[in-house]
Amino acid sequence: MRFTKDHEWVVLEGDVATVGITAYAAEQLGDVVFVETPEVGKTVKAGDGFAVVESVKAASDVYAPISGEVVETNAALGDAPDTVNAVPESGGWFAKLKVADKGEFEALMDRTAYEAYLGTL
């Protein structure tokens, strides 16, 4: 699992990356009440806003941590957006991307670096 400074996580399996928000981000948002996932087939570049998460506190964009094509979205979030709070770094994933450049994944922070980054916030 790799992480961004915007609190997204990525797990890479072959050439498909699963993307979600971190436990820290879910905690900061509070109770998630709505999730808008990207459309299958959409091509995103690293840093593009590709999903929206709304909580009782605010609406926030979710940024693509790596470039690729959306090949699957987590449809279960439509009926159960609180899954993002319950299991943000597993079942609360937003989308799966067919990765355009695996080097982008390697450039992201590992958990140790991400936890060190959180210590600076």
PDB file of C-alpha atoms in Angstrom:
ATOM      1  CA  MET A   1       0.000   0.000   0.000  1.00  0.00           C
ATOM      2  CA  ARG A   2       1.264   3.479  -0.933  1.00  0.00           C
ATOM      3  CA  PHE A   3      -0.007   6.904   0.112  1.00  0.00           C
ATOM      4  CA  THR A   4      -0.256  10.525  -1.055  1.00  0.00           C
ATOM      5  CA  LYS A   5      -0.004  13.768   0.906  1.00  0.00           C
ATOM      6  CA  ASP A   6      -3.699  14.273   0.025  1.00  0.00           C
ATOM      7  CA  HIS A   7      -4.470  11.118   2.074  1.00  0.00           C
ATOM      8  CA  GLU A   8      -5.326   8.710  -0.731  1.00  0.00           C
ATOM      9  CA  TRP A   9      -4.030   5.139  -0.693  1.00  0.00           C
ATOM     10  CA  VAL A  10      -3.208   2.759  -3.531  1.00  0.00           C
ATOM     11  CA  VAL A  11      -2.745  -1.001  -3.663  1.00  0.00           C
ATOM     12  CA  LEU A  12      -1.231  -2.305  -6.893  1.00  0.00           C
ATOM     13  CA  GLU A  13      -2.035  -5.822  -8.116  1.00  0.00           C
ATOM     14  CA  GLY A  14      -0.517  -6.483 -11.515  1.00  0.00           C
ATOM     15  CA  ASP A  15      -1.490  -3.471 -13.616  1.00  0.00           C
ATOM     16  CA  VAL A  16      -4.653  -2.634 -11.627  1.00  0.00           C
ATOM     17  CA  ALA A  17      -4.566  -0.191  -8.722  1.00  0.00           C
ATOM     18  CA  THR A  18      -7.268  -0.021  -6.063  1.00  0.00           C
ATOM     19  CA  VAL A  19      -7.709   3.519  -4.687  1.00  0.00           C
ATOM     20  CA  GLY A  20      -9.347   4.907  -1.566  1.00  0.00           C
ATOM     21  CA  ILE A  21      -8.866   7.432   1.215  1.00  0.00           C
ATOM     22  CA  THR A  22      -6.845   6.796   4.344  1.00  0.00           C
ATOM     23  CA  ALA A  23      -8.146   6.217   7.842  1.00  0.00           C
ATOM     24  CA  TYR A  24      -6.780   9.676   8.728  1.00  0.00           C
ATOM     25  CA  ALA A  25      -8.835  11.300   5.944  1.00  0.00           C
ATOM     26  CA  ALA A  26     -11.980   9.399   6.936  1.00  0.00           C
ATOM     27  CA  GLU A  27     -11.513  10.466  10.554  1.00  0.00           C
ATOM     28  CA  GLN A  28     -11.048  14.113   9.545  1.00  0.00           C
ATOM     29  CA  LEU A  29     -14.176  14.040   7.371  1.00  0.00           C
ATOM     30  CA  GLY A  30     -16.432  12.614  10.055  1.00  0.00           C
ATOM     31  CA  ASP A  31     -19.518  10.625   9.106  1.00  0.00           C
ATOM     32  CA  VAL A  32     -19.521  10.048   5.333  1.00  0.00           C
ATOM     33  CA  VAL A  33     -23.033  10.415   3.903  1.00  0.00           C
ATOM     34  CA  PHE A  34     -22.431  10.331   0.127  1.00  0.00           C
ATOM     35  CA  VAL A  35     -19.757   9.136  -2.298  1.00  0.00           C
ATOM     36  CA  GLU A  36     -19.577   9.954  -6.004  1.00  0.00           C
ATOM     37  CA  THR A  37     -17.281   7.530  -7.796  1.00  0.00           C
ATOM     38  CA  PRO A  38     -15.852   8.125 -11.281  1.00  0.00           C
ATOM     39  CA  GLU A  39     -17.356   6.589 -14.405  1.00  0.00           C
ATOM     40  CA  VAL A  40     -15.887   3.344 -15.701  1.00  0.00           C
ATOM     41  CA  GLY A  41     -13.825   4.121 -18.792  1.00  0.00           C
ATOM     42  CA  LYS A  42     -12.777   7.569 -17.589  1.00  0.00           C
ATOM     43  CA  THR A  43      -9.066   8.301 -17.990  1.00  0.00           C
ATOM     44  CA  VAL A  44      -7.461  10.221 -15.136  1.00  0.00           C
ATOM     45  CA  LYS A  45      -4.054  11.761 -14.584  1.00  0.00           C
ATOM     46  CA  ALA A  46      -2.293  11.718 -11.223  1.00  0.00           C
ATOM     47  CA  GLY A  47      -3.556  14.693  -9.223  1.00  0.00           C
ATOM     48  CA  ASP A  48      -6.900  14.979 -11.053  1.00  0.00           C
ATOM     49  CA  GLY A  49     -10.047  15.118  -8.973  1.00  0.00           C
ATOM     50  CA  PHE A  50     -11.819  11.863  -9.813  1.00  0.00           C
ATOM     51  CA  ALA A  51     -14.319  11.251  -7.003  1.00  0.00           C
ATOM     52  CA  VAL A  52     -16.229  13.217  -4.357  1.00  0.00           C
ATOM     53  CA  VAL A  53     -16.878  12.293  -0.763  1.00  0.00           C
ATOM     54  CA  GLU A  54     -19.432  14.180   1.334  1.00  0.00           C
ATOM     55  CA  SER A  55     -19.650  14.065   5.088  1.00  0.00           C
ATOM     56  CA  VAL A  56     -21.717  15.832   7.692  1.00  0.00           C
ATOM     57  CA  LYS A  57     -18.840  18.365   7.846  1.00  0.00           C
ATOM     58  CA  ALA A  58     -17.935  19.018   4.199  1.00  0.00           C
ATOM     59  CA  ALA A  59     -17.649  17.802   0.623  1.00  0.00           C
ATOM     60  CA  SER A  60     -14.153  16.954  -0.572  1.00  0.00           C
ATOM     61  CA  ASP A  61     -12.591  15.941  -3.844  1.00  0.00           C
ATOM     62  CA  VAL A  62     -10.651  12.702  -3.987  1.00  0.00           C
ATOM     63  CA  TYR A  63      -7.601  12.980  -6.228  1.00  0.00           C
ATOM     64  CA  ALA A  64      -6.236  10.234  -8.436  1.00  0.00           C
ATOM     65  CA  PRO A  65      -2.916   9.216  -6.872  1.00  0.00           C
ATOM     66  CA  ILE A  66      -1.750   7.700 -10.166  1.00  0.00           C
ATOM     67  CA  SER A  67      -2.718   7.939 -13.824  1.00  0.00           C
ATOM     68  CA  GLY A  68      -4.880   5.364 -15.532  1.00  0.00           C
ATOM     69  CA  GLU A  69      -8.279   4.278 -16.760  1.00  0.00           C
ATOM     70  CA  VAL A  70     -11.131   3.544 -14.372  1.00  0.00           C
ATOM     71  CA  VAL A  71     -12.004  -0.133 -14.816  1.00  0.00           C
ATOM     72  CA  GLU A  72     -14.275  -0.640 -11.791  1.00  0.00           C
ATOM     73  CA  THR A  73     -15.980   1.408  -9.094  1.00  0.00           C
ATOM     74  CA  ASN A  74     -17.199   0.401  -5.657  1.00  0.00           C
ATOM     75  CA  ALA A  75     -20.954   0.398  -6.306  1.00  0.00           C
ATOM     76  CA  ALA A  76     -21.616  -0.649  -2.697  1.00  0.00           C
ATOM     77  CA  LEU A  77     -20.706   2.875  -1.551  1.00  0.00           C
ATOM     78  CA  GLY A  78     -23.908   4.201  -3.141  1.00  0.00           C
ATOM     79  CA  ASP A  79     -26.045   2.376  -0.596  1.00  0.00           C
ATOM     80  CA  ALA A  80     -23.501   2.305   2.229  1.00  0.00           C
ATOM     81  CA  PRO A  81     -21.245   5.389   2.112  1.00  0.00           C
ATOM     82  CA  ASP A  82     -20.426   4.850   5.790  1.00  0.00           C
ATOM     83  CA  THR A  83     -18.246   1.925   4.641  1.00  0.00           C
ATOM     84  CA  VAL A  84     -15.608   4.609   4.015  1.00  0.00           C
ATOM     85  CA  ASN A  85     -15.600   5.342   7.768  1.00  0.00           C
ATOM     86  CA  ALA A  86     -15.856   1.708   8.873  1.00  0.00           C
ATOM     87  CA  VAL A  87     -13.083   0.237   6.701  1.00  0.00           C
ATOM     88  CA  PRO A  88     -11.405   3.112   4.821  1.00  0.00           C
ATOM     89  CA  GLU A  89      -8.272   1.192   3.854  1.00  0.00           C
ATOM     90  CA  SER A  90     -10.013  -1.950   2.588  1.00  0.00           C
ATOM     91  CA  GLY A  91     -13.764  -2.244   1.818  1.00  0.00           C
ATOM     92  CA  GLY A  92     -14.174   1.530   1.524  1.00  0.00           C
ATOM     93  CA  TRP A  93     -12.208   1.727  -1.728  1.00  0.00           C
ATOM     94  CA  PHE A  94     -13.502   4.085  -4.441  1.00  0.00           C
ATOM     95  CA  ALA A  95     -12.217   2.801  -7.774  1.00  0.00           C
ATOM     96  CA  LYS A  96      -9.829   0.494  -9.575  1.00  0.00           C
ATOM     97  CA  LEU A  97      -7.561   1.916 -12.252  1.00  0.00           C
ATOM     98  CA  LYS A  98      -5.666   0.216 -15.072  1.00  0.00           C
ATOM     99  CA  VAL A  99      -2.321   1.829 -14.384  1.00  0.00           C
ATOM    100  CA  ALA A 100      -0.681   3.910 -17.102  1.00  0.00           C
ATOM    101  CA  ASP A 101       2.755   4.231 -15.406  1.00  0.00           C
ATOM    102  CA  LYS A 102       3.802   1.929 -12.554  1.00  0.00           C
ATOM    103  CA  GLY A 103       6.605   4.380 -11.755  1.00  0.00           C
ATOM    104  CA  GLU A 104       3.979   6.734 -10.306  1.00  0.00           C
ATOM    105  CA  PHE A 105       3.087   4.043  -7.743  1.00  0.00           C
ATOM    106  CA  GLU A 106       6.730   3.588  -6.759  1.00  0.00           C
ATOM    107  CA  ALA A 107       7.067   7.353  -6.218  1.00  0.00           C
ATOM    108  CA  LEU A 108       4.314   7.411  -3.555  1.00  0.00           C
ATOM    109  CA  MET A 109       5.004   7.144   0.189  1.00  0.00           C
ATOM    110  CA  ASP A 110       5.074   3.779   1.935  1.00  0.00           C
ATOM    111  CA  ARG A 111       3.257   3.444   5.281  1.00  0.00           C
ATOM    112  CA  THR A 112       6.316   4.411   7.347  1.00  0.00           C
ATOM    113  CA  ALA A 113       6.852   7.600   5.341  1.00  0.00           C
ATOM    114  CA  TYR A 114       3.121   8.404   5.412  1.00  0.00           C
ATOM    115  CA  GLU A 115       2.939   7.992   9.197  1.00  0.00           C
ATOM    116  CA  ALA A 116       6.001  10.254   9.534  1.00  0.00           C
ATOM    117  CA  TYR A 117       4.199  12.806   7.316  1.00  0.00           C
ATOM    118  CA  LEU A 118       1.096  12.625   9.534  1.00  0.00           C
ATOM    119  CA  GLY A 119       3.333  13.485  12.478  1.00  0.00           C
ATOM    120  CA  THR A 120       4.083  16.838  10.847  1.00  0.00           C
ATOM    121  CA  LEU A 121       0.432  17.872  10.524  1.00  0.00           C
TER     122      LEU A 121
END
